[in-house]
Amino acid sequence: MAIDISAFGTPPNWIHSLPADLSTNLLKRARLHSYLQNDLIYDLGDAPGGIYGIVSGVVGIGTDDNESSMIYGHLLGRGAWIGENAVLTGSNRQVAAVVLSSQADIASVSFPVLNEFAEVEPRLWKALAALSAQNAQIAIQTARDLMIRDADGRCLAVLRRIANSIGANQSIPISQEELAEMCGVSRGALSKSLGKLEGRDLLKRGYRSIELAAQFSSRSERLTLADRTAR
């Protein structure tokens, strides 16, 4: 049975942006898999594989630190699709995708199935190119966030990007040490920034989780600690 497009939430996201017949035929070829926390969807250096769409849960995109641990650059939630670059280029995976929530349901379309589908549906290549461009924009925004010099501003930018990705009032299922690495700040600097936000009821800290208020995913809401502090 085909996966219904509604499983990926509401627009805007990649699968909803496709022509209706293309998305329907693609999802007919998808398979739904359940994953548990810390399961790898794919690892850095893996051979080319298929594409994956998140139906539920939170997935971290990361790379190693040339030692022993994973450094996450971004978190993705329901409706996000990943893995297209390996399909387009035939290259090994350049990043890893790891399930961070306690459980996740992920749709996948395998590499051989995509190639077979593309023979009868040439629009697929344009659709995958659009997905690649979409995910490249996230990578660019990630780099921009890390270029913010002020530690508070950098932490705010990263938290807002995550909130826009996984949704408002969602818990970020990583440790504060992992989040500090994402923000490029020390654990102490992150703790100070989170404390200021918690004091304004914009987040709530827990064990290996940070629950964000809805304001983080509101484009109209200004969340600039420096402005508030200066008043």
PDB file of C-alpha atoms in Angstrom:
ATOM      1  CA  MET A   1       0.000   0.000   0.000  1.00  0.00           C
ATOM      2  CA  ALA A   2       1.322   3.440  -0.914  1.00  0.00           C
ATOM      3  CA  ILE A   3       2.233   5.880   1.843  1.00  0.00           C
ATOM      4  CA  ASP A   4      -0.216   8.765   1.859  1.00  0.00           C
ATOM      5  CA  ILE A   5       1.306  12.196   1.351  1.00  0.00           C
ATOM      6  CA  SER A   6      -0.462  13.436   4.503  1.00  0.00           C
ATOM      7  CA  ALA A   7       1.960  11.297   6.544  1.00  0.00           C
ATOM      8  CA  PHE A   8       4.588  13.988   5.917  1.00  0.00           C
ATOM      9  CA  GLY A   9       2.587  16.789   7.493  1.00  0.00           C
ATOM     10  CA  THR A  10       1.383  19.934   5.805  1.00  0.00           C
ATOM     11  CA  PRO A  11       3.076  22.067   3.135  1.00  0.00           C
ATOM     12  CA  PRO A  12       5.520  23.558   2.535  1.00  0.00           C
ATOM     13  CA  ASN A  13       7.899  20.640   2.161  1.00  0.00           C
ATOM     14  CA  TRP A  14       9.546  18.883  -0.755  1.00  0.00           C
ATOM     15  CA  ILE A  15       7.098  16.033  -1.319  1.00  0.00           C
ATOM     16  CA  HIS A  16       4.147  18.438  -1.346  1.00  0.00           C
ATOM     17  CA  SER A  17       5.914  20.685  -3.874  1.00  0.00           C
ATOM     18  CA  LEU A  18       5.973  17.942  -6.521  1.00  0.00           C
ATOM     19  CA  PRO A  19       3.280  17.517  -9.166  1.00  0.00           C
ATOM     20  CA  ALA A  20       0.531  15.359  -7.646  1.00  0.00           C
ATOM     21  CA  ASP A  21       1.028  12.439 -10.029  1.00  0.00           C
ATOM     22  CA  LEU A  22       4.800  12.430  -9.465  1.00  0.00           C
ATOM     23  CA  SER A  23       4.529  12.421  -5.665  1.00  0.00           C
ATOM     24  CA  THR A  24       1.846   9.714  -5.770  1.00  0.00           C
ATOM     25  CA  ASN A  25       3.906   7.428  -8.010  1.00  0.00           C
ATOM     26  CA  LEU A  26       7.047   8.034  -5.957  1.00  0.00           C
ATOM     27  CA  LEU A  27       5.295   7.196  -2.686  1.00  0.00           C
ATOM     28  CA  LYS A  28       3.906   4.004  -4.242  1.00  0.00           C
ATOM     29  CA  ARG A  29       7.516   2.872  -4.432  1.00  0.00           C
ATOM     30  CA  ALA A  30       8.412   3.917  -0.877  1.00  0.00           C
ATOM     31  CA  ARG A  31       8.686   1.587   2.092  1.00  0.00           C
ATOM     32  CA  LEU A  32       8.060   2.581   5.712  1.00  0.00           C
ATOM     33  CA  HIS A  33      10.584   1.580   8.383  1.00  0.00           C
ATOM     34  CA  SER A  34      10.661   2.092  12.142  1.00  0.00           C
ATOM     35  CA  TYR A  35      13.874   3.095  13.895  1.00  0.00           C
ATOM     36  CA  LEU A  36      14.911   3.456  17.529  1.00  0.00           C
ATOM     37  CA  GLN A  37      17.065   6.112  19.187  1.00  0.00           C
ATOM     38  CA  ASN A  38      20.695   6.132  17.970  1.00  0.00           C
ATOM     39  CA  ASP A  39      19.902   3.942  14.949  1.00  0.00           C
ATOM     40  CA  LEU A  40      21.818   4.959  11.836  1.00  0.00           C
ATOM     41  CA  ILE A  41      19.738   5.631   8.749  1.00  0.00           C
ATOM     42  CA  TYR A  42      23.017   5.883   6.889  1.00  0.00           C
ATOM     43  CA  ASP A  43      26.603   6.529   7.959  1.00  0.00           C
ATOM     44  CA  LEU A  44      29.409   8.745   6.761  1.00  0.00           C
ATOM     45  CA  GLY A  45      31.187   6.977   3.903  1.00  0.00           C
ATOM     46  CA  ASP A  46      28.348   4.557   3.107  1.00  0.00           C
ATOM     47  CA  ALA A  47      27.896   3.552  -0.527  1.00  0.00           C
ATOM     48  CA  PRO A  48      25.258   5.452  -2.521  1.00  0.00           C
ATOM     49  CA  GLY A  49      21.750   4.644  -1.367  1.00  0.00           C
ATOM     50  CA  GLY A  50      18.229   5.929  -1.657  1.00  0.00           C
ATOM     51  CA  ILE A  51      16.280   8.867  -0.278  1.00  0.00           C
ATOM     52  CA  TYR A  52      14.502   9.047   3.071  1.00  0.00           C
ATOM     53  CA  GLY A  53      11.487  11.024   4.250  1.00  0.00           C
ATOM     54  CA  ILE A  54      10.704  11.584   7.919  1.00  0.00           C
ATOM     55  CA  VAL A  55       7.159  10.644   8.911  1.00  0.00           C
ATOM     56  CA  SER A  56       7.756  11.013  12.647  1.00  0.00           C
ATOM     57  CA  GLY A  57      10.650  11.595  15.022  1.00  0.00           C
ATOM     58  CA  VAL A  58      13.809  13.697  14.931  1.00  0.00           C
ATOM     59  CA  VAL A  59      16.903  12.916  12.862  1.00  0.00           C
ATOM     60  CA  GLY A  60      20.343  14.449  13.341  1.00  0.00           C
ATOM     61  CA  ILE A  61      22.619  15.195  10.389  1.00  0.00           C
ATOM     62  CA  GLY A  62      26.253  15.094  11.401  1.00  0.00           C
ATOM     63  CA  THR A  63      29.823  14.182  10.771  1.00  0.00           C
ATOM     64  CA  ASP A  64      32.657  12.908  12.932  1.00  0.00           C
ATOM     65  CA  ASP A  65      35.210  15.120  14.681  1.00  0.00           C
ATOM     66  CA  ASN A  66      38.191  13.046  13.469  1.00  0.00           C
ATOM     67  CA  GLU A  67      38.308  11.436  16.895  1.00  0.00           C
ATOM     68  CA  SER A  68      35.434   9.365  18.230  1.00  0.00           C
ATOM     69  CA  SER A  69      32.241  11.392  18.496  1.00  0.00           C
ATOM     70  CA  MET A  70      29.500  12.659  16.195  1.00  0.00           C
ATOM     71  CA  ILE A  71      29.053  16.411  15.706  1.00  0.00           C
ATOM     72  CA  TYR A  72      25.541  17.375  14.632  1.00  0.00           C
ATOM     73  CA  GLY A  73      25.060  20.268  12.249  1.00  0.00           C
ATOM     74  CA  HIS A  74      21.280  20.242  12.013  1.00  0.00           C
ATOM     75  CA  LEU A  75      18.179  18.399  13.221  1.00  0.00           C
ATOM     76  CA  LEU A  76      15.284  17.447  10.971  1.00  0.00           C
ATOM     77  CA  GLY A  77      11.674  16.581  11.732  1.00  0.00           C
ATOM     78  CA  ARG A  78       8.493  15.446  10.031  1.00  0.00           C
ATOM     79  CA  GLY A  79       8.303  16.217   6.328  1.00  0.00           C
ATOM     80  CA  ALA A  80      12.049  16.508   5.686  1.00  0.00           C
ATOM     81  CA  TRP A  81      13.691  14.395   2.966  1.00  0.00           C
ATOM     82  CA  ILE A  82      17.390  13.535   2.823  1.00  0.00           C
ATOM     83  CA  GLY A  83      19.908  11.437   0.923  1.00  0.00           C
ATOM     84  CA  GLU A  84      19.439  12.894  -2.559  1.00  0.00           C
ATOM     85  CA  ASN A  85      23.059  13.905  -3.214  1.00  0.00           C
ATOM     86  CA  ALA A  86      24.296  10.310  -3.225  1.00  0.00           C
ATOM     87  CA  VAL A  87      21.595   9.495  -5.779  1.00  0.00           C
ATOM     88  CA  LEU A  88      22.450  12.464  -8.005  1.00  0.00           C
ATOM     89  CA  THR A  89      26.240  12.065  -7.886  1.00  0.00           C
ATOM     90  CA  GLY A  90      26.722   8.360  -7.212  1.00  0.00           C
ATOM     91  CA  SER A  91      29.189   9.297  -4.461  1.00  0.00           C
ATOM     92  CA  ASN A  92      29.493   7.865  -0.985  1.00  0.00           C
ATOM     93  CA  ARG A  93      27.595   9.521   1.852  1.00  0.00           C
ATOM     94  CA  GLN A  94      29.240  12.750   2.980  1.00  0.00           C
ATOM     95  CA  VAL A  95      27.319  12.938   6.268  1.00  0.00           C
ATOM     96  CA  ALA A  96      25.565  10.581   8.662  1.00  0.00           C
ATOM     97  CA  ALA A  97      21.854  10.529   9.510  1.00  0.00           C
ATOM     98  CA  VAL A  98      21.053   9.353  13.046  1.00  0.00           C
ATOM     99  CA  VAL A  99      17.711   8.937  14.827  1.00  0.00           C
ATOM    100  CA  LEU A 100      17.799  11.120  17.953  1.00  0.00           C
ATOM    101  CA  SER A 101      14.220  10.749  19.188  1.00  0.00           C
ATOM    102  CA  SER A 102      13.130   7.647  21.085  1.00  0.00           C
ATOM    103  CA  GLN A 103      11.497   6.329  17.912  1.00  0.00           C
ATOM    104  CA  ALA A 104      11.101   7.427  14.297  1.00  0.00           C
ATOM    105  CA  ASP A 105       9.146   6.281  11.257  1.00  0.00           C
ATOM    106  CA  ILE A 106      11.043   6.845   8.024  1.00  0.00           C
ATOM    107  CA  ALA A 107       9.943   6.295   4.429  1.00  0.00           C
ATOM    108  CA  SER A 108      12.614   5.204   1.989  1.00  0.00           C
ATOM    109  CA  VAL A 109      12.927   4.765  -1.750  1.00  0.00           C
ATOM    110  CA  SER A 110      15.954   2.641  -2.616  1.00  0.00           C
ATOM    111  CA  PHE A 111      18.674   3.552  -5.099  1.00  0.00           C
ATOM    112  CA  PRO A 112      17.746   0.798  -7.615  1.00  0.00           C
ATOM    113  CA  VAL A 113      14.040   1.706  -7.405  1.00  0.00           C
ATOM    114  CA  LEU A 114      14.820   5.394  -8.009  1.00  0.00           C
ATOM    115  CA  ASN A 115      16.924   4.580 -11.065  1.00  0.00           C
ATOM    116  CA  GLU A 116      14.221   2.300 -12.429  1.00  0.00           C
ATOM    117  CA  PHE A 117      11.537   4.928 -11.790  1.00  0.00           C
ATOM    118  CA  ALA A 118      13.644   7.635 -13.493  1.00  0.00           C
ATOM    119  CA  GLU A 119      13.655   5.623 -16.729  1.00  0.00           C
ATOM    120  CA  VAL A 120       9.894   6.116 -17.047  1.00  0.00           C
ATOM    121  CA  GLU A 121       9.669   9.422 -15.165  1.00  0.00           C
ATOM    122  CA  PRO A 122      12.441  11.855 -16.195  1.00  0.00           C
ATOM    123  CA  ARG A 123      10.925  14.603 -14.007  1.00  0.00           C
ATOM    124  CA  LEU A 124      12.372  12.731 -11.030  1.00  0.00           C
ATOM    125  CA  TRP A 125      15.859  14.133 -11.702  1.00  0.00           C
ATOM    126  CA  LYS A 126      14.595  17.717 -11.617  1.00  0.00           C
ATOM    127  CA  ALA A 127      12.699  16.930  -8.408  1.00  0.00           C
ATOM    128  CA  LEU A 128      15.835  15.510  -6.763  1.00  0.00           C
ATOM    129  CA  ALA A 129      17.842  18.526  -7.910  1.00  0.00           C
ATOM    130  CA  ALA A 130      15.252  20.770  -6.251  1.00  0.00           C
ATOM    131  CA  LEU A 131      15.560  18.751  -3.033  1.00  0.00           C
ATOM    132  CA  SER A 132      19.340  19.103  -3.191  1.00  0.00           C
ATOM    133  CA  ALA A 133      19.012  22.879  -3.575  1.00  0.00           C
ATOM    134  CA  GLN A 134      16.570  22.984  -0.661  1.00  0.00           C
ATOM    135  CA  ASN A 135      18.933  21.074   1.601  1.00  0.00           C
ATOM    136  CA  ALA A 136      21.864  23.188   0.413  1.00  0.00           C
ATOM    137  CA  GLN A 137      20.000  26.253   1.682  1.00  0.00           C
ATOM    138  CA  ILE A 138      19.843  24.646   5.123  1.00  0.00           C
ATOM    139  CA  ALA A 139      23.591  24.015   4.972  1.00  0.00           C
ATOM    140  CA  ILE A 140      24.206  27.649   4.019  1.00  0.00           C
ATOM    141  CA  GLN A 141      22.005  28.868   6.875  1.00  0.00           C
ATOM    142  CA  THR A 142      23.901  26.574   9.255  1.00  0.00           C
ATOM    143  CA  ALA A 143      27.162  28.196   8.182  1.00  0.00           C
ATOM    144  CA  ARG A 144      25.664  31.685   8.546  1.00  0.00           C
ATOM    145  CA  ASP A 145      24.466  30.897  12.064  1.00  0.00           C
ATOM    146  CA  LEU A 146      27.954  29.834  13.105  1.00  0.00           C
ATOM    147  CA  MET A 147      29.429  33.068  11.747  1.00  0.00           C
ATOM    148  CA  ILE A 148      27.503  35.147  14.303  1.00  0.00           C
ATOM    149  CA  ARG A 149      30.167  36.444  16.683  1.00  0.00           C
ATOM    150  CA  ASP A 150      27.984  37.003  19.735  1.00  0.00           C
ATOM    151  CA  ALA A 151      27.497  33.729  21.645  1.00  0.00           C
ATOM    152  CA  ASP A 152      23.919  34.570  22.664  1.00  0.00           C
ATOM    153  CA  GLY A 153      23.019  35.492  19.105  1.00  0.00           C
ATOM    154  CA  ARG A 154      24.613  32.341  17.733  1.00  0.00           C
ATOM    155  CA  CYS A 155      22.722  30.111  20.183  1.00  0.00           C
ATOM    156  CA  LEU A 156      19.454  31.881  19.373  1.00  0.00           C
ATOM    157  CA  ALA A 157      19.998  31.418  15.639  1.00  0.00           C
ATOM    158  CA  VAL A 158      20.722  27.706  16.007  1.00  0.00           C
ATOM    159  CA  LEU A 159      17.703  27.147  18.272  1.00  0.00           C
ATOM    160  CA  ARG A 160      15.408  29.026  15.885  1.00  0.00           C
ATOM    161  CA  ARG A 161      16.677  27.012  12.917  1.00  0.00           C
ATOM    162  CA  ILE A 162      16.055  23.774  14.810  1.00  0.00           C
ATOM    163  CA  ALA A 163      12.578  24.927  15.892  1.00  0.00           C
ATOM    164  CA  ASN A 164      11.656  25.791  12.300  1.00  0.00           C
ATOM    165  CA  SER A 165      12.820  22.325  11.279  1.00  0.00           C
ATOM    166  CA  ILE A 166      11.285  20.049  13.917  1.00  0.00           C
ATOM    167  CA  GLY A 167       8.296  22.228  14.837  1.00  0.00           C
ATOM    168  CA  ALA A 168       7.131  24.434  17.679  1.00  0.00           C
ATOM    169  CA  ASN A 169       6.761  23.036  21.189  1.00  0.00           C
ATOM    170  CA  GLN A 170       8.961  20.085  20.311  1.00  0.00           C
ATOM    171  CA  SER A 171      11.694  18.732  22.528  1.00  0.00           C
ATOM    172  CA  ILE A 172      15.254  18.831  21.171  1.00  0.00           C
ATOM    173  CA  PRO A 173      16.513  15.310  22.015  1.00  0.00           C
ATOM    174  CA  ILE A 174      20.210  16.016  22.489  1.00  0.00           C
ATOM    175  CA  SER A 175      22.422  16.821  25.440  1.00  0.00           C
ATOM    176  CA  GLN A 176      23.541  20.353  26.262  1.00  0.00           C
ATOM    177  CA  GLU A 177      27.093  19.301  25.410  1.00  0.00           C
ATOM    178  CA  GLU A 178      25.954  18.249  21.924  1.00  0.00           C
ATOM    179  CA  LEU A 179      23.997  21.479  21.512  1.00  0.00           C
ATOM    180  CA  ALA A 180      27.033  23.508  22.588  1.00  0.00           C
ATOM    181  CA  GLU A 181      29.019  21.791  19.830  1.00  0.00           C
ATOM    182  CA  MET A 182      26.265  22.650  17.336  1.00  0.00           C
ATOM    183  CA  CYS A 183      26.428  26.289  18.428  1.00  0.00           C
ATOM    184  CA  GLY A 184      30.224  26.451  18.462  1.00  0.00           C
ATOM    185  CA  VAL A 185      30.308  27.690  22.067  1.00  0.00           C
ATOM    186  CA  SER A 186      31.518  26.348  25.375  1.00  0.00           C
ATOM    187  CA  ARG A 187      29.164  24.445  27.632  1.00  0.00           C
ATOM    188  CA  GLY A 188      29.298  27.368  30.082  1.00  0.00           C
ATOM    189  CA  ALA A 189      28.393  29.942  27.430  1.00  0.00           C
ATOM    190  CA  LEU A 190      25.490  27.798  26.256  1.00  0.00           C
ATOM    191  CA  SER A 191      24.230  27.367  29.815  1.00  0.00           C
ATOM    192  CA  LYS A 192      24.181  31.170  30.282  1.00  0.00           C
ATOM    193  CA  SER A 193      22.267  31.696  27.043  1.00  0.00           C
ATOM    194  CA  LEU A 194      19.757  28.972  27.867  1.00  0.00           C
ATOM    195  CA  GLY A 195      19.328  30.400  31.348  1.00  0.00           C
ATOM    196  CA  LYS A 196      18.339  33.783  29.927  1.00  0.00           C
ATOM    197  CA  LEU A 197      15.829  32.153  27.606  1.00  0.00           C
ATOM    198  CA  GLU A 198      14.441  29.932  30.341  1.00  0.00           C
ATOM    199  CA  GLY A 199      13.968  33.019  32.511  1.00  0.00           C
ATOM    200  CA  ARG A 200      11.714  34.420  29.779  1.00  0.00           C
ATOM    201  CA  ASP A 201       9.750  31.139  29.562  1.00  0.00           C
ATOM    202  CA  LEU A 202      11.028  30.543  26.034  1.00  0.00           C
ATOM    203  CA  LEU A 203      12.383  27.091  26.795  1.00  0.00           C
ATOM    204  CA  LYS A 204      12.494  24.420  29.459  1.00  0.00           C
ATOM    205  CA  ARG A 205      15.560  22.312  30.127  1.00  0.00           C
ATOM    206  CA  GLY A 206      15.375  18.614  30.969  1.00  0.00           C
ATOM    207  CA  TYR A 207      17.628  15.567  30.907  1.00  0.00           C
ATOM    208  CA  ARG A 208      18.995  15.264  27.351  1.00  0.00           C
ATOM    209  CA  SER A 209      16.211  17.490  26.092  1.00  0.00           C
ATOM    210  CA  ILE A 210      15.313  21.141  25.631  1.00  0.00           C
ATOM    211  CA  GLU A 211      11.681  22.055  25.076  1.00  0.00           C
ATOM    212  CA  LEU A 212      11.224  25.204  22.992  1.00  0.00           C
ATOM    213  CA  ALA A 213       8.255  27.561  23.159  1.00  0.00           C
ATOM    214  CA  ALA A 214       6.238  28.363  20.044  1.00  0.00           C
ATOM    215  CA  GLN A 215       7.926  31.759  19.648  1.00  0.00           C
ATOM    216  CA  PHE A 216      11.045  30.073  18.300  1.00  0.00           C
ATOM    217  CA  SER A 217       9.301  29.060  15.085  1.00  0.00           C
ATOM    218  CA  SER A 218       7.457  32.352  14.661  1.00  0.00           C
ATOM    219  CA  ARG A 219       9.076  34.457  11.951  1.00  0.00           C
ATOM    220  CA  SER A 220       7.429  37.603  13.330  1.00  0.00           C
ATOM    221  CA  GLU A 221       8.762  37.152  16.861  1.00  0.00           C
ATOM    222  CA  ARG A 222      12.036  38.917  17.667  1.00  0.00           C
ATOM    223  CA  LEU A 223      14.254  36.836  19.923  1.00  0.00           C
ATOM    224  CA  THR A 224      17.353  38.966  20.383  1.00  0.00           C
ATOM    225  CA  LEU A 225      18.807  38.731  23.853  1.00  0.00           C
ATOM    226  CA  ALA A 226      21.193  41.606  23.169  1.00  0.00           C
ATOM    227  CA  ASP A 227      18.287  43.964  22.401  1.00  0.00           C
ATOM    228  CA  ARG A 228      16.404  42.962  25.535  1.00  0.00           C
ATOM    229  CA  THR A 229      19.505  43.280  27.696  1.00  0.00           C
ATOM    230  CA  ALA A 230      20.343  46.746  26.346  1.00  0.00           C
ATOM    231  CA  ARG A 231      16.973  48.254  27.278  1.00  0.00           C
TER     232      ARG A 231
END
